[in-house]
Amino acid sequence: MSTTEIQHSPAQDEAPGTTERAETQSLKSHSLAYIADDTTGIRVPVTEIALEISPNGEPNAPFRVYRTEGPGSDPVVGLEPFRAPWIEARKDTEPYSGRERNLLDDGKSAVRRGAASAEWKGTQPVPRRAVEGTTVTQMRYAKQGIITPEMQFVALRENCDVELVRSEVAAGRAIIPNNINHPESEPMIIGKAFLVKINANIGNSAVTSSIAEEVDKLQWATKWGADTVMDLSTGDDIHTTREWLIRNAPVPIGTVPIYQALEKVNGEANALTWEIYRDTVIEQCEQGVDYMTVHAGVLLRYVPLTANRVTGIVSRGGAIMAGWCLAHHQENFLYTHFDELCEIFAKYDVAFSLGDGLRPGATADANDAAQFAELDTLAELTKRAWEYDVQVMVEGPGHIPFHLVRENVERQQELCQGAPFYTLGPLVTDIAPGYDHITSAIGATEIARYGTAMLCYVTPKEHLGLPNKDDVKTGVITYKIAAHAADLAKGHPGAHERDDALSKARFEFRWRDQFALSLDPVTAESFHDETLPAEPAKTAHFCSMCGPKFCSMRISQDIRDEYGSAESQAALAEMAAGMREKSQEFLASGGKVYLPELSVGGRA
Amino acid sequence: MSTTEIQHSPAQDEAPGTTERAETQSLKSHSLAYIADDTTGIRVPVTEIALEISPNGEPNAPFRVYRTEGPGSDPVVGLEPFRAPWIEARKDTEPYSGRERNLLDDGKSAVRRGAASAEWKGTQPVPRRAVEGTTVTQMRYAKQGIITPEMQFVALRENCDVELVRSEVAAGRAIIPNNINHPESEPMIIGKAFLVKINANIGNSAVTSSIAEEVDKLQWATKWGADTVMDLSTGDDIHTTREWLIRNAPVPIGTVPIYQALEKVNGEANALTWEIYRDTVIEQCEQGVDYMTVHAGVLLRYVPLTANRVTGIVSRGGAIMAGWCLAHHQENFLYTHFDELCEIFAKYDVAFSLGDGLRPGATADANDAAQFAELDTLAELTKRAWEYDVQVMVEGPGHIPFHLVRENVERQQELCQGAPFYTLGPLVTDIAPGYDHITSAIGATEIARYGTAMLCYVTPKEHLGLPNKDDVKTGVITYKIAAHAADLAKGHPGAHERDDALSKARFEFRWRDQFALSLDPVTAESFHDETLPAEPAKTAHFCSMCGPKFCSMRISQDIRDEYGSAESQAALAEMAAGMREKSQEFLASGGKVYLPELSVGGRA
């Protein structure tokens, strides 16, 4: 890769869509910048955080962080399809008329009305698919040794060699979910060699809905750091909601097509057919869904293994397929038609997210026969998808007590030959509804530490209701914590730099920098201001915990001034070694206290 | 131990101090009950949760959980000194006049006013101390083979054999912090063989204060599950605030005496003396403080080891002592006078909480030379305290990246010969101020899993300000999660029962039971009601996530009805084994899909 440089955006971005003064204030040192590769012309947006000068007069270089919010869009217009030239330049895809619009795609109420409740009015892209006989997946290119612009974008974004990107994708250990019909999306990679990613679930349901709200949640989730977003809508206007989301999504969009298929048959699982499902998948491929959860591992013979569980089957898709299998005395049609699915996905570069329909919904059911039987099948399906060069990740649980978490990822990694693992938490206890973002972040950190590539967030509303905008933010921030803590634990290159920058700001009482470097500057600043609201407190060399009279940080600064130099450190190390020896002598003798006569220099 | 029985409180307790309808509603199935030992007459309060009948008509036995909130008290009256007869019956203590009240104990403003801002008006207990020449610690009794009522209380509470309690206390692997001058407190035990405990910090500071607020926080913290409470007040009225707290505390109260000592010398660390400190310790021993944090491991020679840290010394007590050592060119007086401290503590049964004044305040500083040098000294001091039969726990960090957490507890346990470890989190990343209850709960679960006995909570306000009442609750619930997740991971006997009971309620759509069994029924219920507020939704066999048309739980119930019996499970296991074999053949051959012809019984 050639040299890269930072390009600054001419104007600071102004947190579009929000007018709250507090937010603008807390985020005012954040701006949009670009890391650019001057050979390829590819540029990757980053958030640049301007920092203040240290008390000793030394400047602090602006700090750049991974940015998921994209360039921002007017919801009714959508984002620029900036990847379109890359896709067209490959000359292996073609536009086509696509599947005909069917109002039932938006449910019965749309059929009744003759339209969805808020039709998409922006540009309606012409769908593309692979030219007959070709496969247009990033995995195929990677296996052929081709470096795509998507891979270059990812390498810039991850600050790694593009060959690492290519080889991990080729080996199936990482995926770049980038449907050719979602050219608005900024390429990102999911794999254990890269930064741990997080997904945010949004979507309406039968009892609550609004398209505008869901678009707002999408923008809100990516603003705070969601790397991908899943649209799990199950109510009215499913097709149109998704259109609005994809056209405005700078991140990959995932779905669970069986949800929409179920709506098309009026919620009767037994009435589902492969044909309805396939048609739904094609509909979604043409719209630009980047990855789809497919519960093809819920085999008929595994279903009875869940009978004596404490909570049976808790995956919605898993239960749908289990119900179907039992009603028809037939094997899961997602399993029997899996090769056809691979053929379809290969035409659009849609990635599989192999659903764990039999994941445990209670800690008592963790790591049981049903769960691991399904995992065996997911491993089999992973390899089948790879034969078609279709990208695959594998979904994981769920509810797992802390000591059993590690086994999940290690087993998955072994059986699925390193295919990215994508887990929901897991929650390490069942007893805290209302706080399951926390119970699950604990398990998520553990499972990511051992190699899980993407974490699906859990919000405080888990088990209780649908997340509102606040819950989405809480879920995203909580999962950024888990993902980052795992990056640190894995020793991911550079992961500690943000911690170190923030801690340095904290030590130097650069309050504004401490807020700005945090995952949620708005909350950090508002919490600070609850106790010490005045503006001078932002530059005060104390905080509300100890008050102005005494400050541990100040004493530490004094210590550093006195002992921080290399010379005094070396001298002290020598003395300390001697003293420890003396101290051990003292302990051995049980004698009177040893007072070292260190010349340490006094202070008033 | 003789047989125990459950005694019911005649009336349901009604969440004293709160009038909110929502809370009363959510907690109405909670009542106070007692586990009693009919030989000793000792009875331990528990919270009993009444449960509804299962859909299949089977009743669910009431579920009992560990209760920390005590019998409830009117703040201006305080709690009954119910342990007083136990203490007096031992005939090894005597009342005495005690130290004379000094208005400076409450700071300069009290001296100016001639009184604290809200003097304690309840009964002023006469202080007791050990009869000359005796040691009245639970450790001494335990070593002598004496089973005290405190040990019996603890055994009932932990549902374990009293000999386990006695032997762990005798060995120093557990402590029962119970100052003889705090007879209102309900005995509890801190040790890795027992349930993981949590501590909540409260206390005023120079910039914010009110005695009533602190008492309210105490009651609030214990209501939600705090096992001990530390009063970290650093502002006005320190003595009197503590009096109010201790007289109302059903749990052990911990302090950091150096904080008050510093106030007595107007915040000038250099002006501290052993005499002022000793006097403060005696003042607090007489009031009934159960354990005290003593930063005796901050040795002069360790101070320079912190000079090149990212955040230096972040412990307030650690910085005070480091500042003092440097200013005087002398060894830490807490270290040089440690034996005298042991003699004092032995007279009141105050436990040491050996402070980790050099704990890391940034992940970059974790597990460094300064931290581990101090730990060596804490190990030495542990053994010295044990020579006086004084109970000891050892404090731990702090900020530690996830992969370095385990080493902390294993090293402490080895060096300190199993003395209970008591850690602050640790926080596994520095980048989330505003969410440090979460960053630290992740580390807390990991460190407790490997043997930490008590976790000091961290609230969302950590690093930013002082916790308000909401923050106290959030901190407590978050730490109950960490402690319980660790209990589960350790396989602590019975720990999983609450998870299983809640999961069963969830599976059976017993919404009210699901709320009642959760750590925070009020929040769980209110979150549920945000989406489905109507009362019928509490008995609905669906939830807002899937809506009424389709429900995974319902399908699971059908599966159980069909396959749940022992006979069908055995038959299915056999068939599954056969099918797996066939499936493997299929895979090996790469042939067409195998459709098992299982006779599974149809459903419309």
XYZ file of N, CA and C in Angstrom, chain A residues 39-163:
375
model
N -2.541 6.712 -4.036
C -2.474 5.943 -5.294
C -3.852 5.544 -5.768
N -4.643 5.020 -4.857
C -5.959 4.509 -5.260
C -7.019 5.594 -5.245
N -6.745 6.681 -4.517
C -7.766 7.720 -4.388
C -8.849 7.369 -3.382
N -8.698 6.208 -2.734
C -9.713 5.816 -1.742
C -9.499 6.610 -0.469
N -10.596 7.123 0.088
C -10.477 7.825 1.354
C -11.525 7.316 2.333
N -11.070 7.169 3.544
C -11.900 6.579 4.595
C -12.186 7.639 5.644
N -13.458 7.875 5.928
C -13.782 8.881 6.936
C -13.402 8.418 8.343
N -12.880 9.335 9.112
C -12.577 9.077 10.530
C -13.075 10.276 11.331
N -13.266 10.049 12.607
C -13.607 11.166 13.475
C -12.326 11.674 14.107
N -12.088 12.951 13.906
C -10.869 13.520 14.471
C -11.241 14.342 15.704
N -10.532 14.082 16.792
C -10.827 14.764 18.051
C -9.692 15.735 18.352
N -10.021 17.012 18.313
C -9.004 18.030 18.621
C -8.743 18.020 20.123
N -7.478 18.088 20.516
C -7.134 18.048 21.941
C -6.453 19.340 22.365
N -6.576 19.640 23.632
C -5.975 20.854 24.163
C -4.487 20.656 24.440
N -3.854 21.735 24.808
C -2.431 21.694 25.156
C -2.275 21.179 26.589
N -1.243 20.385 26.835
C -0.984 19.903 28.192
C -0.537 21.057 29.083
N -0.705 20.900 30.398
C -0.286 21.959 31.327
C 1.191 22.326 31.181
N 1.998 21.371 30.731
C 3.426 21.677 30.565
C 3.712 22.381 29.245
N 2.649 22.732 28.517
C 2.830 23.483 27.287
C 2.966 22.648 26.039
N 3.055 21.333 26.222
C 3.188 20.488 25.034
C 1.832 20.269 24.375
N 1.826 20.358 23.049
C 0.550 20.122 22.351
C 0.220 18.629 22.322
N -1.040 18.321 22.184
C -1.478 16.937 22.008
C -2.054 16.796 20.607
N -1.480 15.883 19.854
C -1.928 15.699 18.474
C -3.397 15.294 18.449
N -4.121 15.731 17.439
C -5.525 15.311 17.318
C -5.598 13.783 17.301
N -6.638 13.270 17.908
C -6.781 11.823 18.005
C -7.862 11.372 17.026
N -7.550 10.343 16.250
C -8.515 9.878 15.254
C -9.127 8.544 15.658
N -10.433 8.455 15.553
C -11.119 7.208 15.881
C -11.965 6.720 14.711
N -12.131 5.420 14.693
C -12.954 4.713 13.704
C -14.335 5.354 13.670
N -14.841 5.577 12.468
C -16.099 6.310 12.331
C -17.112 5.480 11.554
N -18.291 5.280 12.148
C -19.313 4.445 11.505
C -20.496 5.241 10.998
N -20.549 6.530 11.327
C -21.791 7.250 11.034
C -21.929 7.702 9.589
N -20.886 7.508 8.802
C -20.975 7.890 7.400
C -21.014 9.393 7.240
N -21.235 9.845 5.989
C -21.210 11.289 5.730
C -22.483 11.994 6.188
N -23.485 11.237 6.621
C -24.754 11.864 7.009
C -25.653 11.997 5.793
N -26.956 11.854 6.011
C -27.878 11.936 4.873
C -29.197 12.542 5.307
N -29.863 13.160 4.347
C -31.247 13.549 4.534
C -32.060 12.270 4.314
N -32.829 11.830 5.307
C -33.519 10.541 5.184
C -34.321 10.369 3.898
N -34.951 11.442 3.396
C -35.795 11.275 2.206
C -34.989 11.227 0.916
N -33.714 11.543 1.003
C -32.855 11.518 -0.189
C -31.960 10.287 -0.189
N -31.398 9.970 0.961
C -30.488 8.843 1.055
C -29.048 9.244 0.798
N -28.174 8.261 0.831
C -26.739 8.499 0.684
C -26.309 8.351 -0.770
N -25.150 8.941 -1.075
C -24.539 8.765 -2.392
C -24.129 7.296 -2.584
N -24.393 6.722 -3.752
C -23.951 5.338 -4.020
C -22.480 5.313 -4.423
N -21.611 5.684 -3.469
C -20.205 5.947 -3.839
C -19.457 4.699 -4.296
N -19.982 3.513 -3.939
C -19.292 2.294 -4.374
C -19.700 1.870 -5.795
N -20.699 2.532 -6.364
C -21.210 2.104 -7.673
C -20.115 2.032 -8.745
N -19.240 3.040 -8.823
C -18.190 2.937 -9.861
C -17.268 1.730 -9.660
N -17.014 1.371 -8.409
C -16.151 0.205 -8.156
C -16.824 -1.052 -8.683
N -18.121 -1.127 -8.421
C -18.880 -2.323 -8.811
C -18.969 -2.408 -10.335
N -19.280 -1.264 -10.936
C -19.419 -1.258 -12.401
C -18.098 -1.536 -13.102
N -17.027 -1.034 -12.497
C -15.712 -1.205 -13.134
C -15.303 -2.665 -13.228
N -15.882 -3.494 -12.380
C -15.502 -4.915 -12.427
C -16.149 -5.626 -13.621
N -17.174 -5.003 -14.179
C -17.836 -5.530 -15.389
C -18.322 -6.976 -15.244
N -18.628 -7.371 -14.034
C -19.146 -8.730 -13.870
C -20.597 -8.726 -13.373
N -21.183 -7.526 -13.345
C -22.599 -7.431 -12.954
C -23.369 -6.681 -14.025
N -24.679 -6.837 -13.960
C -25.523 -6.150 -14.956
C -26.798 -5.657 -14.283
N -27.308 -4.524 -14.741
C -28.607 -4.095 -14.237
C -29.692 -4.970 -14.862
N -30.785 -5.128 -14.166
C -31.909 -5.882 -14.736
C -33.204 -5.358 -14.136
N -34.310 -5.800 -14.689
C -35.590 -5.210 -14.276
C -35.947 -5.560 -12.842
N -35.490 -6.697 -12.380
C -35.773 -7.061 -10.997
C -37.156 -7.638 -10.820
N -37.379 -8.096 -9.644
C -38.647 -8.699 -9.260
C -39.711 -7.602 -9.220
N -40.924 -7.977 -9.606
C -41.976 -6.979 -9.621
C -42.413 -6.644 -8.197
N -42.695 -5.362 -7.986
C -43.182 -4.926 -6.685
C -44.520 -5.593 -6.377
N -44.609 -6.149 -5.171
C -45.829 -6.816 -4.729
C -46.232 -6.144 -3.425
N -47.414 -5.616 -3.359
C -47.801 -4.862 -2.153
C -47.801 -5.722 -0.900
N -47.947 -7.033 -1.095
C -47.921 -7.917 0.069
C -46.540 -7.904 0.751
N -45.528 -7.461 -0.003
C -44.204 -7.311 0.612
C -44.283 -6.385 1.827
N -45.256 -5.505 1.810
C -45.427 -4.567 2.924
C -46.574 -4.969 3.836
N -47.092 -6.168 3.638
C -48.118 -6.660 4.551
C -49.527 -6.327 4.113
N -50.463 -6.876 4.847
C -51.870 -6.757 4.470
C -52.382 -5.322 4.475
N -51.848 -4.526 5.383
C -52.370 -3.155 5.447
C -51.986 -2.379 4.190
N -50.825 -2.671 3.625
C -50.408 -1.999 2.390
C -51.292 -2.448 1.228
N -51.630 -3.727 1.217
C -52.508 -4.250 0.163
C -53.850 -3.516 0.228
N -54.354 -3.370 1.455
C -55.641 -2.708 1.663
C -55.586 -1.261 1.165
N -54.489 -0.592 1.546
C -54.349 0.833 1.206
C -53.900 1.061 -0.228
N -53.272 0.053 -0.811
C -52.682 0.238 -2.136
C -51.311 0.876 -2.094
N -50.738 0.985 -0.904
C -49.397 1.569 -0.742
C -48.913 1.329 0.673
N -47.611 1.425 0.856
C -47.078 1.407 2.217
C -47.442 2.724 2.886
N -47.266 2.804 4.184
C -47.731 4.018 4.871
C -46.856 5.226 4.542
N -45.629 4.999 4.107
C -44.776 6.128 3.696
C -43.823 5.620 2.627
N -44.274 5.636 1.390
C -43.464 5.074 0.298
C -42.126 5.804 0.158
N -41.134 5.051 -0.260
C -39.812 5.634 -0.506
C -39.899 6.552 -1.715
N -39.470 7.800 -1.547
C -39.587 8.783 -2.622
C -38.240 9.153 -3.236
N -37.197 8.661 -2.636
C -35.876 8.964 -3.187
C -35.640 8.177 -4.469
N -34.440 8.291 -4.998
C -34.100 7.550 -6.208
C -34.278 6.053 -5.960
N -34.923 5.379 -6.877
C -35.099 3.930 -6.772
C -34.019 3.275 -7.632
N -33.006 2.730 -7.003
C -31.904 2.186 -7.806
C -32.359 0.995 -8.651
N -31.743 0.844 -9.799
C -31.996 -0.330 -10.648
C -31.170 -1.483 -10.078
N -31.821 -2.607 -9.786
C -31.044 -3.699 -9.194
C -30.011 -4.271 -10.161
N -28.936 -4.755 -9.606
C -27.885 -5.421 -10.387
C -27.746 -6.852 -9.880
N -27.231 -7.689 -10.751
C -26.869 -9.042 -10.330
C -25.657 -9.479 -11.142
N -25.097 -10.576 -10.734
C -23.921 -11.075 -11.439
C -24.292 -11.473 -12.853
N -23.408 -11.216 -13.778
C -23.572 -11.724 -15.142
C -23.628 -13.247 -15.053
N -24.506 -13.841 -15.815
C -24.697 -15.298 -15.791
C -23.341 -16.025 -15.793
N -23.231 -16.949 -14.867
C -22.011 -17.758 -14.832
C -20.883 -17.163 -13.999
N -21.093 -15.981 -13.418
C -20.027 -15.413 -12.585
C -20.463 -15.345 -11.125
N -19.492 -15.222 -10.264
C -19.713 -15.038 -8.831
C -19.048 -13.727 -8.447
N -19.793 -12.874 -7.786
C -19.275 -11.512 -7.568
C -19.014 -11.233 -6.078
N -18.631 -12.265 -5.355
C -18.391 -12.072 -3.921
C -16.955 -11.639 -3.638
N -16.795 -10.922 -2.560
C -15.450 -10.533 -2.149
C -14.600 -11.779 -1.887
N -15.251 -12.857 -1.463
C -14.494 -14.081 -1.211
C -13.927 -14.648 -2.521
N -14.749 -14.613 -3.577
C -14.248 -15.108 -4.856
C -13.046 -14.278 -5.311
N -13.196 -12.959 -5.262
C -12.075 -12.095 -5.674
C -10.836 -12.398 -4.832
N -11.064 -12.534 -3.533
C -9.920 -12.757 -2.634
C -9.216 -14.064 -2.973
N -10.026 -15.083 -3.238
C -9.420 -16.383 -3.584
C -8.647 -16.290 -4.896
N -9.138 -15.415 -5.796
C -8.444 -15.239 -7.080
C -7.229 -14.319 -6.960
N -7.013 -13.822 -5.738
C -5.855 -12.945 -5.541
C -6.112 -11.503 -5.933
N -7.375 -11.179 -6.178
C -7.709 -9.808 -6.578
C -7.882 -8.924 -5.349
N -7.243 -7.771 -5.369
C -7.434 -6.771 -4.315
C -8.513 -5.815 -4.804
N -9.651 -5.817 -4.146
C -10.737 -4.926 -4.572
C -10.628 -3.583 -3.842
N -11.291 -2.552 -4.384
C -11.334 -1.277 -3.653
C -11.949 -1.457 -2.258
N -12.909 -2.395 -2.154
C -13.498 -2.652 -0.842
C -12.419 -3.104 0.144
N -11.546 -3.979 -0.321
C -10.463 -4.461 0.556
C -9.506 -3.328 0.898
N -9.252 -2.472 -0.075
C -8.349 -1.345 0.193
C -8.961 -0.386 1.207
N -10.253 -0.169 1.056
C -10.964 0.697 1.991
C -10.851 0.124 3.411
N -11.094 -1.170 3.500
C -11.042 -1.847 4.802
C -9.642 -1.765 5.400
N -8.626 -1.958 4.591
C -7.256 -1.943 5.104
C -6.897 -0.566 5.649
N -7.336 0.479 4.935
C -7.103 1.840 5.442
C -7.828 2.039 6.763
N -9.042 1.540 6.798
C -9.883 1.733 7.970
C -9.331 1.015 9.197
N -8.806 -0.191 8.956
C -8.285 -0.999 10.065
C -6.809 -0.720 10.333
N -6.209 0.119 9.501
C -4.784 0.414 9.629
C -3.950 -0.858 9.577
N -4.220 -1.675 8.557
C -3.462 -2.925 8.407
C -3.099 -3.112 6.945
N -2.317 -4.109 6.696
C -1.908 -4.416 5.338
C -3.085 -4.991 4.560
N -3.236 -4.573 3.320
C -4.369 -5.054 2.530
C -4.265 -6.556 2.268
N -3.061 -7.060 2.300
C -2.897 -8.494 2.084
C -3.491 -9.305 3.240
